[in-house]
Short mmCIF file of N, CA and C in Angstrom, two decimals:
data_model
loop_
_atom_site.label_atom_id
_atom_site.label_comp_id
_atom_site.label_asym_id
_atom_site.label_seq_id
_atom_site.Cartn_x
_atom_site.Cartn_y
_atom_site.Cartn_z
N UNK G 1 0.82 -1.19 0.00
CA UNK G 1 0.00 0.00 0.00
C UNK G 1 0.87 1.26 0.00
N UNK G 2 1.70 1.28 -0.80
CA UNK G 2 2.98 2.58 -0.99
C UNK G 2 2.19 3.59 -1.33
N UNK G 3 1.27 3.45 -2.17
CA UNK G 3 0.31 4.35 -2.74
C UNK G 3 -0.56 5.49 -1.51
N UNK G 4 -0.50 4.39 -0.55
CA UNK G 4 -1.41 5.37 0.64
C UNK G 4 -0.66 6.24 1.44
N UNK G 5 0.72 5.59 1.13
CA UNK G 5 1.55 6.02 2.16
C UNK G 5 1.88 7.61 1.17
N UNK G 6 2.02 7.76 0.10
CA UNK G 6 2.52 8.48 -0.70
C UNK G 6 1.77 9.45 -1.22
N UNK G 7 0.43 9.08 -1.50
CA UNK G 7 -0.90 9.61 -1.37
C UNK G 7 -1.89 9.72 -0.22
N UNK G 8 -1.61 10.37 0.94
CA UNK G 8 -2.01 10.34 2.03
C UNK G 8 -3.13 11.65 2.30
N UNK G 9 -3.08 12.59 1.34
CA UNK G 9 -3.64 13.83 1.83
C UNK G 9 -4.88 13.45 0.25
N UNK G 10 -4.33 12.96 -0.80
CA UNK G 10 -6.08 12.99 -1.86
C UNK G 10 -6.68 11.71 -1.34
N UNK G 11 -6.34 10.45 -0.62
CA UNK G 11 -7.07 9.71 -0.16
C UNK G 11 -8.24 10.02 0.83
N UNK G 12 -7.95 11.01 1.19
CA UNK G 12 -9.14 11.52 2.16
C UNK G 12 -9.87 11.89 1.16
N UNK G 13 -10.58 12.28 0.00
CA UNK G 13 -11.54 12.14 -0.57
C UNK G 13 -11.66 11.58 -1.64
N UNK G 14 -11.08 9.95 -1.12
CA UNK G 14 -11.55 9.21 -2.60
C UNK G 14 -12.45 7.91 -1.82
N UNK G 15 -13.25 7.44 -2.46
CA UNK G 15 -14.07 6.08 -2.55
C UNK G 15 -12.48 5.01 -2.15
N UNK G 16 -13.47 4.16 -1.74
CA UNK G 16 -12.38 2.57 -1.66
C UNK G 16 -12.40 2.31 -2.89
N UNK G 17 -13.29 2.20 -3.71
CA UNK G 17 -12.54 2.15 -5.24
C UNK G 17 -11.77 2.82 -6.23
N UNK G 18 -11.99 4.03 -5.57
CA UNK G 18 -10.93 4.83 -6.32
C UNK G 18 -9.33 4.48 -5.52
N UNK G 19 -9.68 4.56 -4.05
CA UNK G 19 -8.41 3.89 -3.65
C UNK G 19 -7.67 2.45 -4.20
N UNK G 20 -8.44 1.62 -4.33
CA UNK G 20 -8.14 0.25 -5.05
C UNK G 20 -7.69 0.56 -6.35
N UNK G 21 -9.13 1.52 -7.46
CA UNK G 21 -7.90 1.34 -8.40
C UNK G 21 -6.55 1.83 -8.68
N UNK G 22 -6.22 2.86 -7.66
CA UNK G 22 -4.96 3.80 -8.04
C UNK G 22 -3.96 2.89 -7.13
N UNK G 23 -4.24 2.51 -6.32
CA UNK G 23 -3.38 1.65 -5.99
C UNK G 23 -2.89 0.15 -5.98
N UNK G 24 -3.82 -0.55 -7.26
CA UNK G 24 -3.62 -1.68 -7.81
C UNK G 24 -3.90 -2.91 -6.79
N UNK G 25 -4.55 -3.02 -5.77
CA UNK G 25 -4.95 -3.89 -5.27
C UNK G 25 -6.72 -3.86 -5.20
N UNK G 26 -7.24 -4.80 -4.92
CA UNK G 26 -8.87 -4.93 -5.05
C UNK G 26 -9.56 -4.49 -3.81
N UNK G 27 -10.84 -3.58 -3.44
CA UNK G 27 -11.16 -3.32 -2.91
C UNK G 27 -11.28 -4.16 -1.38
N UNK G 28 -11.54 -5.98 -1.60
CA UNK G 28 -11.70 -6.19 -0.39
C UNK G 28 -10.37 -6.19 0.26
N UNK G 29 -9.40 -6.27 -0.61
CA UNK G 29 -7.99 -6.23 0.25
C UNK G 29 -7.93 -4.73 1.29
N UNK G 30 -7.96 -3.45 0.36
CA UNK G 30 -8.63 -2.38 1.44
C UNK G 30 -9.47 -2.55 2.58
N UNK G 31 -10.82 -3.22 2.69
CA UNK G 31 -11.58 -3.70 3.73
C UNK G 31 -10.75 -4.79 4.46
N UNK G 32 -9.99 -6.01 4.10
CA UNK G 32 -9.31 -6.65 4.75
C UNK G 32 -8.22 -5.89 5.80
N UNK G 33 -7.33 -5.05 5.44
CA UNK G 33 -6.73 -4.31 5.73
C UNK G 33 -6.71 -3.33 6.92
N UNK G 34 -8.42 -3.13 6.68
CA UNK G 34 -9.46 -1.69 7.70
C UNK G 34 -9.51 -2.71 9.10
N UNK G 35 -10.00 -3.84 8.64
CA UNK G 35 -10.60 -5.10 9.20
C UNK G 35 -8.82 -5.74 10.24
N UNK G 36 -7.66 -5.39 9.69
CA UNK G 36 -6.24 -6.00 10.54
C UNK G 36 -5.84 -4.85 11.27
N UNK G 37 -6.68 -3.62 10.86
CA UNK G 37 -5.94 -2.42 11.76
C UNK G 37 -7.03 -2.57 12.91
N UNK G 38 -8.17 -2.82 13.08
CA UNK G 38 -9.16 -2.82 13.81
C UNK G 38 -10.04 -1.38 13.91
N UNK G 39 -9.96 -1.27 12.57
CA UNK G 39 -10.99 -0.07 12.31
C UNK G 39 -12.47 -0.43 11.97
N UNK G 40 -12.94 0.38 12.02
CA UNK G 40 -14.47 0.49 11.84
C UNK G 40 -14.86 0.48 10.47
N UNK G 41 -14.31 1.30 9.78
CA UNK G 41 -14.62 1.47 8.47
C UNK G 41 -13.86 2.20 7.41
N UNK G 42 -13.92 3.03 6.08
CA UNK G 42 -13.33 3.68 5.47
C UNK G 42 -13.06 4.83 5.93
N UNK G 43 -14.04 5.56 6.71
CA UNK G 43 -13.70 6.68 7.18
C UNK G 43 -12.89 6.80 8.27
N UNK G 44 -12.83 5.70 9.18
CA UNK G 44 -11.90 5.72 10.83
C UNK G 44 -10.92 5.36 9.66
N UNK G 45 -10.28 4.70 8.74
CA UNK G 45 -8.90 4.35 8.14
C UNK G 45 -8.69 5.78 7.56
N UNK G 46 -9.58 6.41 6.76
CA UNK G 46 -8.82 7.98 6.12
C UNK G 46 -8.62 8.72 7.69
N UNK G 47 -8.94 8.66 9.01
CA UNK G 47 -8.96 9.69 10.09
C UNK G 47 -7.48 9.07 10.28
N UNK G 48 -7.14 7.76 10.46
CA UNK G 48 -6.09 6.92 10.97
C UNK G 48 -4.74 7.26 9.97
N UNK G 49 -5.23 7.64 9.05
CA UNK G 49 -4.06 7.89 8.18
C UNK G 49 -3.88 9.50 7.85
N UNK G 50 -4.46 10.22 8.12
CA UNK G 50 -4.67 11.45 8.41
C UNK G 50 -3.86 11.78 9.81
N UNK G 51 -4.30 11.04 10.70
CA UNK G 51 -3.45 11.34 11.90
C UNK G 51 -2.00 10.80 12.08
N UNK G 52 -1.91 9.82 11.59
CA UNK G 52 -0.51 9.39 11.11
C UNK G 52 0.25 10.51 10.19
N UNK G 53 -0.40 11.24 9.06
CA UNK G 53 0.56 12.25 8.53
C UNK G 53 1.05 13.33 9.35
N UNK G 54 0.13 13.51 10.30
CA UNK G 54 0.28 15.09 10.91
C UNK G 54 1.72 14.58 11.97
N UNK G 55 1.13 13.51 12.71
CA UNK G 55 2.55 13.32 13.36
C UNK G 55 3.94 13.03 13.05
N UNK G 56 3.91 12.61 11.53
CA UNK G 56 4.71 12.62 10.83
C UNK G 56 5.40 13.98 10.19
N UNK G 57 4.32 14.64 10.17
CA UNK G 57 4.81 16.07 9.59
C UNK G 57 5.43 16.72 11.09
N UNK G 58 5.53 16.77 11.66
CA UNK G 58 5.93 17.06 13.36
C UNK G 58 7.18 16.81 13.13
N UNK G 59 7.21 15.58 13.51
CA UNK G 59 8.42 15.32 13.18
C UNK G 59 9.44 15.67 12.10
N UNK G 60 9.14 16.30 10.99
CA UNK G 60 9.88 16.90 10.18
C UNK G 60 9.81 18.09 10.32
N UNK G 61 9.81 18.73 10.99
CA UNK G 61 10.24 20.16 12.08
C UNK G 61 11.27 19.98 12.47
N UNK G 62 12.48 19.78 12.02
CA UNK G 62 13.47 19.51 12.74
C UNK G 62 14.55 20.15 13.05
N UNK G 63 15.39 20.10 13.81
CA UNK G 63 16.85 20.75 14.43
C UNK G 63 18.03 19.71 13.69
N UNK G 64 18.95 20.26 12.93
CA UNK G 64 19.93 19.49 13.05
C UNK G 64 20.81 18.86 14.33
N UNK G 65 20.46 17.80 14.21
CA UNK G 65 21.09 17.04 16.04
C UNK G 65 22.56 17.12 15.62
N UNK G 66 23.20 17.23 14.86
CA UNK G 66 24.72 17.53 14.56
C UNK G 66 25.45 18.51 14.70
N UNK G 67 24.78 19.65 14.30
CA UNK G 67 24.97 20.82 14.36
C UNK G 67 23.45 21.88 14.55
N UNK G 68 23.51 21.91 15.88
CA UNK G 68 21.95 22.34 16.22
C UNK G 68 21.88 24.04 16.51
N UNK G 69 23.33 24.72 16.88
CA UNK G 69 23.46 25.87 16.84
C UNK G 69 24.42 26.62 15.90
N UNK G 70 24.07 27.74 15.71
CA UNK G 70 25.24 28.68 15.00
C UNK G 70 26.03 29.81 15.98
N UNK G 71 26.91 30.17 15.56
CA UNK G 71 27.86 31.05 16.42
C UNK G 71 26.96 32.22 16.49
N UNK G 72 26.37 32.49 15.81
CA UNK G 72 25.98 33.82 15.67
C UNK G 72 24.00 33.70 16.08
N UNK G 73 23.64 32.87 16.73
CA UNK G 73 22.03 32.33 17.41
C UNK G 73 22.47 33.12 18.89
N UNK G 74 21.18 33.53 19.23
CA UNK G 74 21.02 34.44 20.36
C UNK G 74 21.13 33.26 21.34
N UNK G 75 20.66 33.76 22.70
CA UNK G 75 20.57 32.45 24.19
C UNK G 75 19.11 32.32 23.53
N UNK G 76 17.92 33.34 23.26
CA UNK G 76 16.57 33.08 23.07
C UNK G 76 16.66 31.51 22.05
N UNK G 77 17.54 32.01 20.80
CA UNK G 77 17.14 30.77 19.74
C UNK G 77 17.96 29.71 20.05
N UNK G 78 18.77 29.47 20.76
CA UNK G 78 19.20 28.47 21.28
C UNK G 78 18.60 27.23 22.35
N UNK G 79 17.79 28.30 23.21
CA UNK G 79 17.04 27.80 23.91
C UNK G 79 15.85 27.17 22.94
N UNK G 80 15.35 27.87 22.52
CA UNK G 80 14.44 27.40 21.42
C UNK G 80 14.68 26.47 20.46
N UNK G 81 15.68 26.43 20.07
CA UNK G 81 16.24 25.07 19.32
C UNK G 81 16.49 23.66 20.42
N UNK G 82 16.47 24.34 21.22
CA UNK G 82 16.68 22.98 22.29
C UNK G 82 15.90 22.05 22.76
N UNK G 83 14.86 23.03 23.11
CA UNK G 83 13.21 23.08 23.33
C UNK G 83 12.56 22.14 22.11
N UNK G 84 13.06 22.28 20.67
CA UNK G 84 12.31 21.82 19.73
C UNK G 84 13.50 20.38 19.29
N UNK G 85 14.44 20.27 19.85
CA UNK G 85 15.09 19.32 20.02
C UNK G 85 14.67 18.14 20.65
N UNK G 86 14.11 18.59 21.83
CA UNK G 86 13.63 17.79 23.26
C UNK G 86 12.25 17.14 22.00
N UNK G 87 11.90 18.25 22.30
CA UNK G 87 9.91 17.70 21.36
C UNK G 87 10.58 16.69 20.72
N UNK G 88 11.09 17.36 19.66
CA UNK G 88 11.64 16.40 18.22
C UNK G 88 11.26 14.65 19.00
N UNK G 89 12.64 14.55 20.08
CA UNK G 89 12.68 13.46 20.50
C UNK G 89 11.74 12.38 21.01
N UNK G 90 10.63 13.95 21.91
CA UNK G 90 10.02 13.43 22.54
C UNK G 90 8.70 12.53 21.82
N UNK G 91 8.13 13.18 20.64
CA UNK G 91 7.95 12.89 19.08
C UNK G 91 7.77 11.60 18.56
N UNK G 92 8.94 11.51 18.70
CA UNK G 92 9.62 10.72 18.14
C UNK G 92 9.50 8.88 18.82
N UNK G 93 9.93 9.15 19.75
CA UNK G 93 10.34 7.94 20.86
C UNK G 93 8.76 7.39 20.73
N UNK G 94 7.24 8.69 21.20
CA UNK G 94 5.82 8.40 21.40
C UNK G 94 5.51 7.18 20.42
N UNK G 95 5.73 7.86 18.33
CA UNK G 95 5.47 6.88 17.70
C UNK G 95 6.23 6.17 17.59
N UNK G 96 7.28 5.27 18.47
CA UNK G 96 7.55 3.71 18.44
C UNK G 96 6.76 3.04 19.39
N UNK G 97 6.04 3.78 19.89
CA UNK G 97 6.20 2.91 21.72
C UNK G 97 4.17 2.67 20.91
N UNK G 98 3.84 0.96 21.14
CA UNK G 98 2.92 0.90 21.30
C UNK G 98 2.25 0.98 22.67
N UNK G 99 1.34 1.54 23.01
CA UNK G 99 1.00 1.74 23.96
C UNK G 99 0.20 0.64 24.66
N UNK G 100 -0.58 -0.18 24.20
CA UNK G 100 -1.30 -0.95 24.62
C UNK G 100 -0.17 -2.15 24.97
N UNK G 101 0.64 -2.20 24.00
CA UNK G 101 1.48 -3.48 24.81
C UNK G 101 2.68 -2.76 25.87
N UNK G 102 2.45 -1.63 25.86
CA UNK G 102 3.38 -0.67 27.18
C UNK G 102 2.71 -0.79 28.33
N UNK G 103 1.22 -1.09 28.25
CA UNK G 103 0.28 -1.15 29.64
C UNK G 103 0.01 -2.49 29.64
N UNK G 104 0.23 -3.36 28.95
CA UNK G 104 0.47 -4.59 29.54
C UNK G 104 1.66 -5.26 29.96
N UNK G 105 2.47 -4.32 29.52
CA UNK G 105 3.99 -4.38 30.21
C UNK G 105 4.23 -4.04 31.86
N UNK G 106 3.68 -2.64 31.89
CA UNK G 106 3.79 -2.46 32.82
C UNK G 106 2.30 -2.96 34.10
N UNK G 107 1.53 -3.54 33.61
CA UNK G 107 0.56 -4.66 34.50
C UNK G 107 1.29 -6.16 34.62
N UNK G 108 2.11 -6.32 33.38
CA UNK G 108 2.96 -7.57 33.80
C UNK G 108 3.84 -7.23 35.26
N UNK G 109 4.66 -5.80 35.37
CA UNK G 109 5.25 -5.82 36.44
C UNK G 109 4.95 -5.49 37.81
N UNK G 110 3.50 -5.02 37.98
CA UNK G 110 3.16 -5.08 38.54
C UNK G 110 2.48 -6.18 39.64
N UNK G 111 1.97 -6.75 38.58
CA UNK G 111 1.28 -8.48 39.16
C UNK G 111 2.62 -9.03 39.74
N UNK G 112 4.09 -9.09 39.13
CA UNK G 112 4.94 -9.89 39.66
C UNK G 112 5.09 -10.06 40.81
N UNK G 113 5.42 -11.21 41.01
CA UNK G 113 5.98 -11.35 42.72
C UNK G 113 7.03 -11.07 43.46
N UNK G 114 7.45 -9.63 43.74
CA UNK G 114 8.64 -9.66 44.03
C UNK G 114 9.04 -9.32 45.74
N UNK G 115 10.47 -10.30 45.85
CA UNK G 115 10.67 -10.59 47.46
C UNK G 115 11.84 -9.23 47.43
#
């Protein structure tokens, strides 16, 4: 599904068949698909992929982590680059971490038995 990934902003107003045909797979594979993410329907998958771009676009706000200041940046934009450094990260780290298996992680350690 490169197509969705690549076409992420006209998929929000196309049909599942217009999505199928531009992206060369058959409509129930789309519904199969809606059906492995545990969505509801066409519209929770365009919201789901909609919200996936924006946090993606976030993340391309970025600071060079190599060279994040210039000689000639005030304390204000420094601080501010730092600030958007931290986010960046913080960003960042959020979309790896599934959350639902993070709260059963941390209910696993809780239940444990420890002496």
């Amino acid at each position: 599904m490169d197509y969705v990934i690549e076409h992420s902003e006209d998929i929000m107003n196309m049909s599942a068949s217009d999505i199928s045909k531009n992206s060369y797979v058959s409509v129930s594979t789309i519904y199969r698909i809606i059906d492995k993410l545990e969505l509801s329907g066409l519209q929770a998958f365009k919201s789901h992929i909609h919200f996936d771009r924006e946090r993606y676009q976030k993340e391309l706000i970025s600071v060079d982590y190599n060279y994040p200041f210039r000689i000639n940046n005030t304390n204000h934009e420094i601080m501010t680059k730092m600030l958007n450094l931290y986010d960046q990260t913080l960003h960042s780290t959020l979309n790896l971490v599934n959350l639902d298996e993070f709260g059963k992680i941390v209910q696993k350690m809780y239940d444990a038995n420890v002496m």
